[in-house]
Coordinates of C-alpha atoms in Angstrom, one line a residue:
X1 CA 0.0 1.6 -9.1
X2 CA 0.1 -0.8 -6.2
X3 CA 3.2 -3.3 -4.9
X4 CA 6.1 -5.7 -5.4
X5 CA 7.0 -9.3 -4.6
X6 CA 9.5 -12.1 -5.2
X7 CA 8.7 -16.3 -5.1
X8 CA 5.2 -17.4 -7.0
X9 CA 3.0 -19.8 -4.7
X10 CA 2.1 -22.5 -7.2
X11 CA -0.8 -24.5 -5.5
X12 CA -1.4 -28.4 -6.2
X13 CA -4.8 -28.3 -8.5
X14 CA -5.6 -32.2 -8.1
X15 CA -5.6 -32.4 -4.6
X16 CA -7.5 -30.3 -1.7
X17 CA -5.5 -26.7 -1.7
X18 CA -5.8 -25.2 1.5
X19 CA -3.0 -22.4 2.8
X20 CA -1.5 -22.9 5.5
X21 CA -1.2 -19.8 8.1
X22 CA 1.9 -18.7 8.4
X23 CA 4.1 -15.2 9.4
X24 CA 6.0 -12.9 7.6
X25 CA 9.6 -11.6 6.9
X26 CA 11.2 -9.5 4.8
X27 CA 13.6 -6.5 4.7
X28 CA 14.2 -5.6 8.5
X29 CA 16.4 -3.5 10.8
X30 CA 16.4 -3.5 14.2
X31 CA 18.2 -1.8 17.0
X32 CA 18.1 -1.5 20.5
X33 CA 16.2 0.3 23.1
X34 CA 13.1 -0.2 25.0
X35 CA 9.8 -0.5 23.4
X36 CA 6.6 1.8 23.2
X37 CA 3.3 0.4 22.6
X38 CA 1.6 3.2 22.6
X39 CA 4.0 5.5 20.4
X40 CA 3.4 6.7 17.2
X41 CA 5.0 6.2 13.7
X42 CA 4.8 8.2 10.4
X43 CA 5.3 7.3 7.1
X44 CA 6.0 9.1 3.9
X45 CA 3.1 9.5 1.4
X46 CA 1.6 10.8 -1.2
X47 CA -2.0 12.5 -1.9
X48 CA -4.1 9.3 -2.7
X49 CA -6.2 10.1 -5.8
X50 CA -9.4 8.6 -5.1
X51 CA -11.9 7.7 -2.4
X52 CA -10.4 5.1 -0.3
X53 CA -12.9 2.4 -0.9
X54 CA -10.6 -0.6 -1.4
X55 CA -11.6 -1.8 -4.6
X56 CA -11.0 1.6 -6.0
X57 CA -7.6 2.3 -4.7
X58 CA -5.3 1.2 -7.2
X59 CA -2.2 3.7 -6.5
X60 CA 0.4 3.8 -3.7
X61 CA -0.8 6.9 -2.3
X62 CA -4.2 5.4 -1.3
X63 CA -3.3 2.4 -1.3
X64 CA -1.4 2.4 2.1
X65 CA -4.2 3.4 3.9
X66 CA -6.7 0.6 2.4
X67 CA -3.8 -1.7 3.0
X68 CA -3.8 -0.8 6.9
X69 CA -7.5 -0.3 7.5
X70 CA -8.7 -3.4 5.7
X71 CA -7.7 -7.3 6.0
X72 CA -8.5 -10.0 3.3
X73 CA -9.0 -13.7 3.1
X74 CA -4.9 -14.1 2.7
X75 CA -1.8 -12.4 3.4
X76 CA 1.7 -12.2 1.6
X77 CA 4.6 -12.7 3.7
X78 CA 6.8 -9.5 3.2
X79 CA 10.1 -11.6 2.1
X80 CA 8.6 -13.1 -0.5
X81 CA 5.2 -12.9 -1.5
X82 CA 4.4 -16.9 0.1
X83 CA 0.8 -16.6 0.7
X84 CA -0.6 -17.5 4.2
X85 CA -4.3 -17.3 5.6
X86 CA -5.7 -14.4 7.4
X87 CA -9.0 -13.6 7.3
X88 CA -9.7 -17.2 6.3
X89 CA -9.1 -20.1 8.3
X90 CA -9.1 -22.4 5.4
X91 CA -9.5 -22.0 0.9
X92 CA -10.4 -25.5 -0.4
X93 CA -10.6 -26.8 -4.3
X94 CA -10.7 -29.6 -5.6
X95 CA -10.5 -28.3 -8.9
X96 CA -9.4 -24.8 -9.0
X97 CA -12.5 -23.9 -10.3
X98 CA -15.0 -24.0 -7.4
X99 CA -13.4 -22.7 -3.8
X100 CA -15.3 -23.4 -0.2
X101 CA -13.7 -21.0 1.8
X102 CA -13.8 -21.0 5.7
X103 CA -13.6 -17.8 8.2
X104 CA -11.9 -17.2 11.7
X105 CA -14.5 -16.9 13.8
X106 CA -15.2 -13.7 15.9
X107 CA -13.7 -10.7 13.6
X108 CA -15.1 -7.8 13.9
X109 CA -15.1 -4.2 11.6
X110 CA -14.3 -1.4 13.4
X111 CA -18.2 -0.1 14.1
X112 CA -18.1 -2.9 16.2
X113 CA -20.2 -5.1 13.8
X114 CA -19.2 -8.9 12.6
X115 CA -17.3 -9.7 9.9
X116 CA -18.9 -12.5 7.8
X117 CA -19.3 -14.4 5.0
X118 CA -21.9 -11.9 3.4
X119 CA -19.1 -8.9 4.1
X120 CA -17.6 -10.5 1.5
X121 CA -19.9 -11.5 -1.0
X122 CA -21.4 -8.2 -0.7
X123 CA -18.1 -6.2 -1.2
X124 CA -17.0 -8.1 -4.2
X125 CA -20.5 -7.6 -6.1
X126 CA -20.2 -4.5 -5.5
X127 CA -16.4 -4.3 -7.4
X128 CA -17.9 -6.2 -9.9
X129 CA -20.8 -4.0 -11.0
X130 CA -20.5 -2.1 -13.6
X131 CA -22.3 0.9 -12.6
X132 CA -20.5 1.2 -9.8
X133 CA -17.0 2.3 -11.6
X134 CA -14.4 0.8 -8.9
X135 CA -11.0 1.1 -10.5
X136 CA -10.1 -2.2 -9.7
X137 CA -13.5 -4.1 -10.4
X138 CA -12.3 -6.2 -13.3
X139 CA -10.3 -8.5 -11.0
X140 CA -13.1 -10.4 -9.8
X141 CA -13.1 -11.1 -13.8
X142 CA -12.3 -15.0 -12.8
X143 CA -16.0 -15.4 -10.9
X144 CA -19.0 -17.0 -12.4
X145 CA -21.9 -14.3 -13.6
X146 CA -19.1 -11.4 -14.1
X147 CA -19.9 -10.6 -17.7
X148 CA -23.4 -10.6 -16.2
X149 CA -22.9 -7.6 -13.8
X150 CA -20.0 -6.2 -16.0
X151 CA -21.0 -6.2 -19.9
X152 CA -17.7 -6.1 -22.1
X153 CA -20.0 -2.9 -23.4
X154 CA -19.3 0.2 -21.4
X155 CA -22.7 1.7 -22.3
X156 CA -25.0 -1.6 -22.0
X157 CA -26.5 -2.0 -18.7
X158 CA -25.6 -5.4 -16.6
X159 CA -28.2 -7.7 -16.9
X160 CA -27.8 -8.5 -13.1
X161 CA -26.2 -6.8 -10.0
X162 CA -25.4 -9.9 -8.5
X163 CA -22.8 -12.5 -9.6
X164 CA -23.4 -16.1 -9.5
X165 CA -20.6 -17.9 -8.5
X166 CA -20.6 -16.0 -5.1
X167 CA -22.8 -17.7 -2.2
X168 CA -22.8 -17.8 1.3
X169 CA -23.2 -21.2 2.8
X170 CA -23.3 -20.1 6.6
X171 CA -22.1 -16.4 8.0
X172 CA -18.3 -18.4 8.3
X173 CA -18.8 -19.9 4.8
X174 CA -18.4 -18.8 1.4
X175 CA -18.4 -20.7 -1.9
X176 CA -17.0 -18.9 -5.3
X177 CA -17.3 -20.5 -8.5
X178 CA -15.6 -19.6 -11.4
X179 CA -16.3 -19.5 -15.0
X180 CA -13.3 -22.1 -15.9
X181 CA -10.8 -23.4 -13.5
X182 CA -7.8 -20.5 -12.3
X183 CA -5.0 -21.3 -10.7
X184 CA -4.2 -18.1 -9.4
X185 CA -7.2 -17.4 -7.7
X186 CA -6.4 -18.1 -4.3
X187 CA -3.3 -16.0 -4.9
X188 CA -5.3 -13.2 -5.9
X189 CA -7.8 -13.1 -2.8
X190 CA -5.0 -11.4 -0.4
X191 CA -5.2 -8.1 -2.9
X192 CA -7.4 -5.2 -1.9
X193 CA -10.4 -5.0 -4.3
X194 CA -11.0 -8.7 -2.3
X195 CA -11.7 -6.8 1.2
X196 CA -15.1 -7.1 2.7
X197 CA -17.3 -4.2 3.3
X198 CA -19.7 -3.2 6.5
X199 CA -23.3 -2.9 6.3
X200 CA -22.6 0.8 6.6
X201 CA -20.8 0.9 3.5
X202 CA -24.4 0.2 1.9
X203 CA -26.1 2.5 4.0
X204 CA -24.9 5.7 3.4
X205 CA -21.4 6.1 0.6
X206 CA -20.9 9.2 1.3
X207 CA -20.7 8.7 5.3
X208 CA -18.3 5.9 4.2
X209 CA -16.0 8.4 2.5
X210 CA -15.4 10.7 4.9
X211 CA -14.8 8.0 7.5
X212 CA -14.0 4.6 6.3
X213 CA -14.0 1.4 8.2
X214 CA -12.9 -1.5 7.5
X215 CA -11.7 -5.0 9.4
X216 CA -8.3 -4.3 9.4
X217 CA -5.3 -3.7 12.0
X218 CA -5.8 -0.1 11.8
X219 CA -9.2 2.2 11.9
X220 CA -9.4 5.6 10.3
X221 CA -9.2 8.9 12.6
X222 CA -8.7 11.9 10.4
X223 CA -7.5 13.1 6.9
X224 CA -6.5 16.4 6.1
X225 CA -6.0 17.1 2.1
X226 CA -1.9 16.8 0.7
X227 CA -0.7 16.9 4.7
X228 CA -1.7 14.2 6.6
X229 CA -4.0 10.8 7.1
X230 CA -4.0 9.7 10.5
X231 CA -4.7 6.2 11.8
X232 CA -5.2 4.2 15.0
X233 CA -4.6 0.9 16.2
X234 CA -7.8 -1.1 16.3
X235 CA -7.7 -2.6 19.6
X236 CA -10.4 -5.5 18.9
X237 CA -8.1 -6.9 16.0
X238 CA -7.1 -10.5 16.7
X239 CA -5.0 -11.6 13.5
X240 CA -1.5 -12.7 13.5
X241 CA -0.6 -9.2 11.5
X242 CA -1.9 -6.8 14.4
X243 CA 0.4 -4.0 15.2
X244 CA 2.5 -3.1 17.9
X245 CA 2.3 0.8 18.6
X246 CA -0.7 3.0 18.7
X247 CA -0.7 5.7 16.1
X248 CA 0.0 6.0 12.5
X249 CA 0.9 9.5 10.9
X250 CA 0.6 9.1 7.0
X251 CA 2.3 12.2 6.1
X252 CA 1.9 13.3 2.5
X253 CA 4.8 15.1 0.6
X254 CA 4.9 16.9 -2.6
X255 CA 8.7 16.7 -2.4
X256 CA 10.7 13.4 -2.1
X257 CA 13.7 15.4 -1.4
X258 CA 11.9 16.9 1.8
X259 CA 10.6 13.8 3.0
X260 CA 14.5 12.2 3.3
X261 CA 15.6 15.5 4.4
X262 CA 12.8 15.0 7.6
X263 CA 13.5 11.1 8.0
X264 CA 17.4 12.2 8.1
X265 CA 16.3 15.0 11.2
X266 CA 14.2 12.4 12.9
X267 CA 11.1 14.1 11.9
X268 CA 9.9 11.0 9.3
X269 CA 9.9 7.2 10.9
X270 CA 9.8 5.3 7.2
X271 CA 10.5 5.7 3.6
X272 CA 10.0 2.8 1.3
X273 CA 12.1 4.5 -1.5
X274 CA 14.5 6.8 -1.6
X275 CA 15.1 10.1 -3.7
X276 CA 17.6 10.3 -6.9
X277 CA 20.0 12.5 -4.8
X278 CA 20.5 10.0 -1.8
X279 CA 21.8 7.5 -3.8
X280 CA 24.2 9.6 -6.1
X281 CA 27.3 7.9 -4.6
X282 CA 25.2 5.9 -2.4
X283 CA 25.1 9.3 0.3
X284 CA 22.6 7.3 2.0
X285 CA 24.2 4.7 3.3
X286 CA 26.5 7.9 4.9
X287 CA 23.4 9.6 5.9
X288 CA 21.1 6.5 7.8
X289 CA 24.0 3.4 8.4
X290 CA 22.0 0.4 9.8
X291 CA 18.5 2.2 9.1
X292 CA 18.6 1.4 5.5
X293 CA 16.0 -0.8 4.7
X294 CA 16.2 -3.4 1.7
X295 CA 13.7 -5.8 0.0
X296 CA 13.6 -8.0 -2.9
X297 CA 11.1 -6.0 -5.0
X298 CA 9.0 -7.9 -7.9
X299 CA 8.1 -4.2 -9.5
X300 CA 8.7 -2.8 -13.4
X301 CA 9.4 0.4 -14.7
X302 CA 7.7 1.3 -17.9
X303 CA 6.8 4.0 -20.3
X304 CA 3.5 3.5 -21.7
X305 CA 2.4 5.1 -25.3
X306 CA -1.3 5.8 -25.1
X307 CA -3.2 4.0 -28.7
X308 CA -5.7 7.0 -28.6
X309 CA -2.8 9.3 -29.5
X310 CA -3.0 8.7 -33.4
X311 CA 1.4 9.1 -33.6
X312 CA 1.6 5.9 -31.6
X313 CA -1.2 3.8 -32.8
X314 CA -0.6 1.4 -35.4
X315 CA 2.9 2.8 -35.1
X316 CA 5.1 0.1 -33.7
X317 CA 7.8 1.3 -36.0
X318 CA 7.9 4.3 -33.9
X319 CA 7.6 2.8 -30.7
X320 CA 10.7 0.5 -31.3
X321 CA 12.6 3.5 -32.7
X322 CA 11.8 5.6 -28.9
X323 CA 12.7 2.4 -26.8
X324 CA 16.1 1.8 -28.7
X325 CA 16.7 5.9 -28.0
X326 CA 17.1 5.1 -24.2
X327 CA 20.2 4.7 -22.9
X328 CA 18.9 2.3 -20.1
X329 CA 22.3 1.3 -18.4
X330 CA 23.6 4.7 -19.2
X331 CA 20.9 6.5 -16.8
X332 CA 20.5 3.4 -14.5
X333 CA 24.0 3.9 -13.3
X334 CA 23.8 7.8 -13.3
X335 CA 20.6 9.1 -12.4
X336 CA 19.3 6.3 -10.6
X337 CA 22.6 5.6 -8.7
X338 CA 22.3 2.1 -9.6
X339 CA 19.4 1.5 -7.8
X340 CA 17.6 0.1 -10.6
X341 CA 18.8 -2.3 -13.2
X342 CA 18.2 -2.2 -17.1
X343 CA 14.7 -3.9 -17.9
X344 CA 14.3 -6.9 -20.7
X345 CA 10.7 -7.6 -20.5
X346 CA 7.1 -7.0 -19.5
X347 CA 7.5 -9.1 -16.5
X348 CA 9.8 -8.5 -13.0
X349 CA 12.5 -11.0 -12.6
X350 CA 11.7 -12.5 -9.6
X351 CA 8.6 -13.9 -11.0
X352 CA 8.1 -17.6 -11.5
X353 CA 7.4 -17.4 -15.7
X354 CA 10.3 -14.5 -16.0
X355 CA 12.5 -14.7 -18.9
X356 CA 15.6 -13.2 -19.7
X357 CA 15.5 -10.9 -22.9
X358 CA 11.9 -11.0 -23.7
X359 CA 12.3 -7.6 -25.5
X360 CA 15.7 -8.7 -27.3
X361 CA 17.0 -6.1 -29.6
X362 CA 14.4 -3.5 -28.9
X363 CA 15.3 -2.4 -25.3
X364 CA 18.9 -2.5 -25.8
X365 CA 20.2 1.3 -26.9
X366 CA 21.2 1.6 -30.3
X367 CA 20.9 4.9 -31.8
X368 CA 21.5 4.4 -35.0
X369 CA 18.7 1.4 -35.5
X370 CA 16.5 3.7 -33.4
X371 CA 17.4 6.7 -36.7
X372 CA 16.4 4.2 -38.8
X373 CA 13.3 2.8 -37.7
X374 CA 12.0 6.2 -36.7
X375 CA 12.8 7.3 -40.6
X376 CA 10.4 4.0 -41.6
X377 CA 7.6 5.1 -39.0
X378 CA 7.0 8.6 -41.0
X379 CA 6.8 10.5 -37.3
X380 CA 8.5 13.8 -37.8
X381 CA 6.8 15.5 -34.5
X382 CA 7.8 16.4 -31.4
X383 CA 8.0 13.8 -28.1
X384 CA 6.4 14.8 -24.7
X385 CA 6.8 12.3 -21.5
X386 CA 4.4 12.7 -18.9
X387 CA 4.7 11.5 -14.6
X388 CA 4.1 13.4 -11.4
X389 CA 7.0 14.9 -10.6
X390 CA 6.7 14.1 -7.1
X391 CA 8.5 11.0 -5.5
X392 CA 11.7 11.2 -7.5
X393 CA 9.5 10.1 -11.4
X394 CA 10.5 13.6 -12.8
X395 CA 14.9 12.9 -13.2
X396 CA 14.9 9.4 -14.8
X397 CA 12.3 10.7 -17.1
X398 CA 14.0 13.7 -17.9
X399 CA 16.8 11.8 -18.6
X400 CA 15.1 9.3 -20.9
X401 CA 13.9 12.2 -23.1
X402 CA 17.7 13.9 -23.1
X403 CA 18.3 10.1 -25.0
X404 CA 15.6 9.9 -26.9
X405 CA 16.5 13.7 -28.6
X406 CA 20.7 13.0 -28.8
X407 CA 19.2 9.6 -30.7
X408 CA 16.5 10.6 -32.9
X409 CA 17.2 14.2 -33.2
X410 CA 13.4 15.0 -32.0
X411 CA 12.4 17.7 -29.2
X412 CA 11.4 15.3 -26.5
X413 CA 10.1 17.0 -23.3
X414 CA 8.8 16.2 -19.6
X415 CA 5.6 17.0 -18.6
X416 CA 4.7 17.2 -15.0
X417 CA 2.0 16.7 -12.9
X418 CA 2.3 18.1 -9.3
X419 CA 1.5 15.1 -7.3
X420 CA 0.8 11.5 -8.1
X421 CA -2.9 11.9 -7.9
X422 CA -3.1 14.2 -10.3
X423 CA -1.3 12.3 -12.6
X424 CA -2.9 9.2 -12.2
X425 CA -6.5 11.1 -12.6
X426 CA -5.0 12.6 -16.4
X427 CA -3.9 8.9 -17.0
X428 CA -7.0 7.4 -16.1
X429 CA -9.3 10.0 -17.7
X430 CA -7.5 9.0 -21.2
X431 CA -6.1 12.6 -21.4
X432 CA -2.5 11.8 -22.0
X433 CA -1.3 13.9 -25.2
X434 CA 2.0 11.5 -25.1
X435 CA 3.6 8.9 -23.5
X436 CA 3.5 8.2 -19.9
X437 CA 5.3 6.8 -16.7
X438 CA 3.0 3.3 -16.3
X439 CA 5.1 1.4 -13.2
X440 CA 4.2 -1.0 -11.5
X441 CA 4.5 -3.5 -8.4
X442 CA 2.8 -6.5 -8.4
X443 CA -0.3 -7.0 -6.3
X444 CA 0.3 -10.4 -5.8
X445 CA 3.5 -12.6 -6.8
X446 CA 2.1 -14.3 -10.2
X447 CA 2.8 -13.2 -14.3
X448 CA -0.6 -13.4 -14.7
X449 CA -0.6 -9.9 -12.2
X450 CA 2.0 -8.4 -14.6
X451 CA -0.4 -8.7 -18.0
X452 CA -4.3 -9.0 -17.5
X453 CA -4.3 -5.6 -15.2
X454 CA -1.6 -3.7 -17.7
X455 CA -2.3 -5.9 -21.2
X456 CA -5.7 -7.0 -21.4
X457 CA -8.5 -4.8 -23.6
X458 CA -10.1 -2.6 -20.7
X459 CA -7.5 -3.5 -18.0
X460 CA -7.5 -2.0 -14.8
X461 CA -3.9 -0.3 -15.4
X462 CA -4.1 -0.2 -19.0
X463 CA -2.6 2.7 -19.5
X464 CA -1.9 2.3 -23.7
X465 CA -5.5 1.5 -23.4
X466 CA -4.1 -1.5 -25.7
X467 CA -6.1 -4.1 -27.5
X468 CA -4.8 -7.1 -28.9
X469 CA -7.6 -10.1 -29.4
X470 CA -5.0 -12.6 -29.7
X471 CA -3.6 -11.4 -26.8
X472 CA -7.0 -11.6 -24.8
X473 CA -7.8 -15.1 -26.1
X474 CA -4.7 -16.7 -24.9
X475 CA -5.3 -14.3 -21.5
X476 CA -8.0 -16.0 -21.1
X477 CA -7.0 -19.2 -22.3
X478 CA -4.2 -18.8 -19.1
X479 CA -6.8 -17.6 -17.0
X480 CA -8.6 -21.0 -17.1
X481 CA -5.7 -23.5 -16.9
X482 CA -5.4 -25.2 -13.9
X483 CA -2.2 -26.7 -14.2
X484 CA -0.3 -23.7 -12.7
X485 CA 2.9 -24.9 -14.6
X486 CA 0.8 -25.1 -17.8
X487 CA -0.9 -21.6 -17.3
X488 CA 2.8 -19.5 -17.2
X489 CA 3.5 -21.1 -20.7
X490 CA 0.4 -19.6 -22.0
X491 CA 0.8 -16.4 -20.3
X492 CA 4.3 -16.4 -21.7
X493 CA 3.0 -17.0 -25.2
X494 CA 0.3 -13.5 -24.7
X495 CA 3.9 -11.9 -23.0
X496 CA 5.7 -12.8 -26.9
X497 CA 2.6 -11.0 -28.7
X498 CA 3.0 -7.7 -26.5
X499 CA 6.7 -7.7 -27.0
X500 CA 5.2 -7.6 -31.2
X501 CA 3.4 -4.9 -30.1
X502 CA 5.1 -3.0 -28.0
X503 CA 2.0 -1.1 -26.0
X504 CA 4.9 -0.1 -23.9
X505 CA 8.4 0.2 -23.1
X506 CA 9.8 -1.4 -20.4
X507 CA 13.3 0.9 -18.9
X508 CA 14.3 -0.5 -15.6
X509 CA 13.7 -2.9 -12.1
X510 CA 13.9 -0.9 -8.7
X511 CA 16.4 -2.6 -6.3
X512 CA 14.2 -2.6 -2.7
X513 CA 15.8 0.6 -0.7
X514 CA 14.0 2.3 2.3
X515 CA 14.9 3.3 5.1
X516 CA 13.8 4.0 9.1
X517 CA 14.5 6.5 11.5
X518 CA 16.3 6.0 14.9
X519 CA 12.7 6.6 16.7
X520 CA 12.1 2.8 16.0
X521 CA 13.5 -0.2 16.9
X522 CA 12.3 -2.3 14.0
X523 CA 11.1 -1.8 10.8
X524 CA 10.7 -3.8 7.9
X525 CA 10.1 -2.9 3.8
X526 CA 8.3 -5.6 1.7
X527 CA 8.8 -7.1 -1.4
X528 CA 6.1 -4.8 -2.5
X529 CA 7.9 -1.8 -1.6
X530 CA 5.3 -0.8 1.4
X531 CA 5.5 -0.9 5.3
X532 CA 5.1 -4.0 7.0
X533 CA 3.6 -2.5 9.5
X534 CA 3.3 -5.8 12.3
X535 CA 7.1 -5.5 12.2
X536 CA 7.4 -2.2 13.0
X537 CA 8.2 -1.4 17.0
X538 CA 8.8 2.1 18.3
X539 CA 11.7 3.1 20.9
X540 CA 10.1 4.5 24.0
X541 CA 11.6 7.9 25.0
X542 CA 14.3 8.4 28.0

């Protein structure tokens, strides 16, 4: 899925909360050299899996483009996830439960048409509407007239196709209001599915998808299917995140291993992680020197087993028995080269409403408790693990499934998918036939990020496709509290229930490492794992 980030934002509910606009930081290098503004940079990606309509991209691959080509109400500064305004000049409660929002005047899309307040309200009913299946639709959840436009019944139709807590007050003004008070909310607003949309979204879709536009720092040129998206800087762009060189070359790799082996020649400017066998005895530090890139990453590694699979439903037995099967420190400090540390819970350290050892007993390897609890569970079948194999997924996995068989004495097998988008279109068409790679970066810095997309019934990254009511209800209960301090408890509380549960396993935290070539100056890697691309500056040739 999406990104990664490190300090949570709590906002003062009593009083007036308005952001305060403000840069970013974040994991940089620089070197020296004379600067092109007019030179070119290309990043390492992957095949995104959908059309690149932002509240529809939920996956890395697509989700750097949306990211570059669109701008929201808020930004996240790369260090830490602090939230600042962007597209709005000011977000005002008095409660936390109705929001005036104000927008910088004279921003434009990148037909040349304004951005306004009805760019937004449009763009998030949209989201919102049932019918309209966006991936990532059920964050605008929070707004009053939701249920209305999105029934909790997939096959009932909305009873409207508009919500009503969105109105525009004046083409700068927008006021949402929500169906309780939410803390969070104003967190929430710097995430994609919270972009505006053009007019010619609505005027012709499938125009749209073969050429988006958006409002952001970059405007779409070109794509060319599994080799390369290309982008340009959007000259008319005003915001304090605008970039400083004129081309960007998204180029998509099946191989990880041949993405490093380009940014190593000089023939790749970024990678925001790096493959299994640069970090076997840390090669790439040997390899890149002072173009290694690090970030504090708010991110968690887990293996989801899918409820519609009859062994794992109502099997919890079973699920404990797999989770204590894998040798987590054992294949950290192997495999992963120490690049990612054992994990302890459904939420990323980092995170304000992270606790130490929320799993306990049940993700700490013990093969012998694993024997036993798998004898209790009746399961006498054999194991699959499913992941793209692209971007480094397929070793730790396969590695995971050599534990769980020396444990349990089960066949245990990898799966593989041939690119991330093919993957994550099996995952979200419920076709799993066992368990599955579910990772995740945070959107936005906030536990409520880490459990309503991943834990709540019909989740946009539910990939157990797990359903607790108890969990829900105290979700929800979280949802509406707008004591910020208040709301983690009770998100902590729903985090307890799903440890009972066990929807998924949670196996390890990435450690932030990317890296640059020596064709920039400057790069920097955020705490969500992804470019920042404002900080990136490219060395002019001699």
């Amino acid at each position: 899925m999406s990104r990664s980030r490190v300090a949570w934002v709590a906002l003062p509910v009593a009083l007036a909360m308005t952001l305060s606009a403000c840069g970013g930081g974040g994991g940089g290098s620089t070197s020296a050299g004379k600067e092109d503004a007019d030179g070119t940079v290309s990043i390492y990606g992957t095949e995104p899996k959908s059309t690149l309509f932002p509240a529809n991209t939920t996956e890395a691959g697509g989700g750097k483009i949306t990211d570059a080509l669109f701008t929201r109400l808020v930004g996240y500064k790369a260090e830490d996830g602090a939230t600042y305004n962007l597209a709005a000049d000011s977000i005002e409660s008095t409660d936390a439960k109705v929001y005036k929002i104000k927008l910088k005047p004279g921003q434009k899309f990148h037909d040349g048409t304004d951005v306004d307040a009805q760019s937004f309200v449009d763009a998030w009913n949209f989201a919102a509407y049932a019918p309209n299946a966006q991936q990532a639709g059920s964050f605008m959840a929070p707004i009053e007239g939701y249920k209305d436009v999105h029934p909790a019944d997939e096959n009932a139709k909305p009873a409207k196709d508009k919500m009503s807590g969105l109105k525009v007050v004046s083409p700068t003004e927008l006021e949402v209001t929500l169906s309780a008070p939410n803390s969070v909310f104003p967190i929430m607003l710097g995430y994609q599915p919270f972009s505006p949309l053009p007019k010619a979204f609505f005027a012709d879709q499938k125009a749209y998808e073969a050429k988006p536009i958006g409002n952001g720092p970059m405007k779409f040129v070109s794509r060319t299917p599994n080799a390369l998206i290309k982008l340009e800087r959007f000259d008319d762009y005003k915001l304090e995140d605008k970039v400083h060189f004129k081309t960007l070359d998204v180029k998509i790799y099946s191989s990880q291993e041949t993405a490093y082996q380009d940014l190593v020649a000089g023939k790749l400017d970024f990678m925001e992680a790096l493959p299994p066998s640069a970090k076997v005895g840390e090669k790439y530090k040997a390899d890149l020197g002072d173009q290694v890139l690090n970030a504090n990453l708010l991110s968690q590694s887990a293996i989801a087993l899918p409820y519609y699979i009859p062994a794992f439903k109502d099997n919890v037995k079973l699920r404990q028995a797999v989770s204590m099967a894998i040798n987590r420190e054992q294949i950290t400090k192997t495999v992963l080269a120490g690049s990612y540390v054992p994990s302890d819970g459904w939420v990323s350290p980092g995170i304000k409403g992270y606790r130490k050892g929320v799993c306990g007993e049940y993700c700490t390897y013990n093969p012998d408790k694993a024997k036993a609890l798998l004898k209790e569970s009746g399961f006498t079948g054999k194991l699959t693990i499913q992941s793209n194999q692209d971007g480094g997924r397929k070793e730790p996995l396969e590695a995971a499934c050599n534990s769980i068989k020396q444990a349990l004495g089960v066949e245990c097998e990898f799966v593989g998918a041939t690119n991330f988008g093919a993957f994550r279109q099996i995952v979200d068409g419920k076709q799993l036939t066992g368990m599955s790679r579910s990772d995740w970066s945070a959107d936005y810095p906030s536990i409520e990020n880490f459990l309503n997309p991943l834990y709540r019934t019909g989740g946009s990254s539910n990939d157990s496709n797990y359903s607790n009511p108890a969990v829900d209800a105290l979700l929800e209960k979280a949802d509406g509290t707008a004591n910020p301090d208040e709301a983690i408890k009770i998100y902590q509380q729903a985090e307890d229930l799903i440890a009972k549960d066990m929807p998924s396993i949670p196996v390890w935290n990435e450690k932030g490492i990317g890296a640059r070539s020596k064709n920039l100056l400057a790069a920097k890697l955020t705490f969500t794992r992804d470019a920042e691309l404002a900080a990136f500056r490219v060395k002019a040739k001699s």
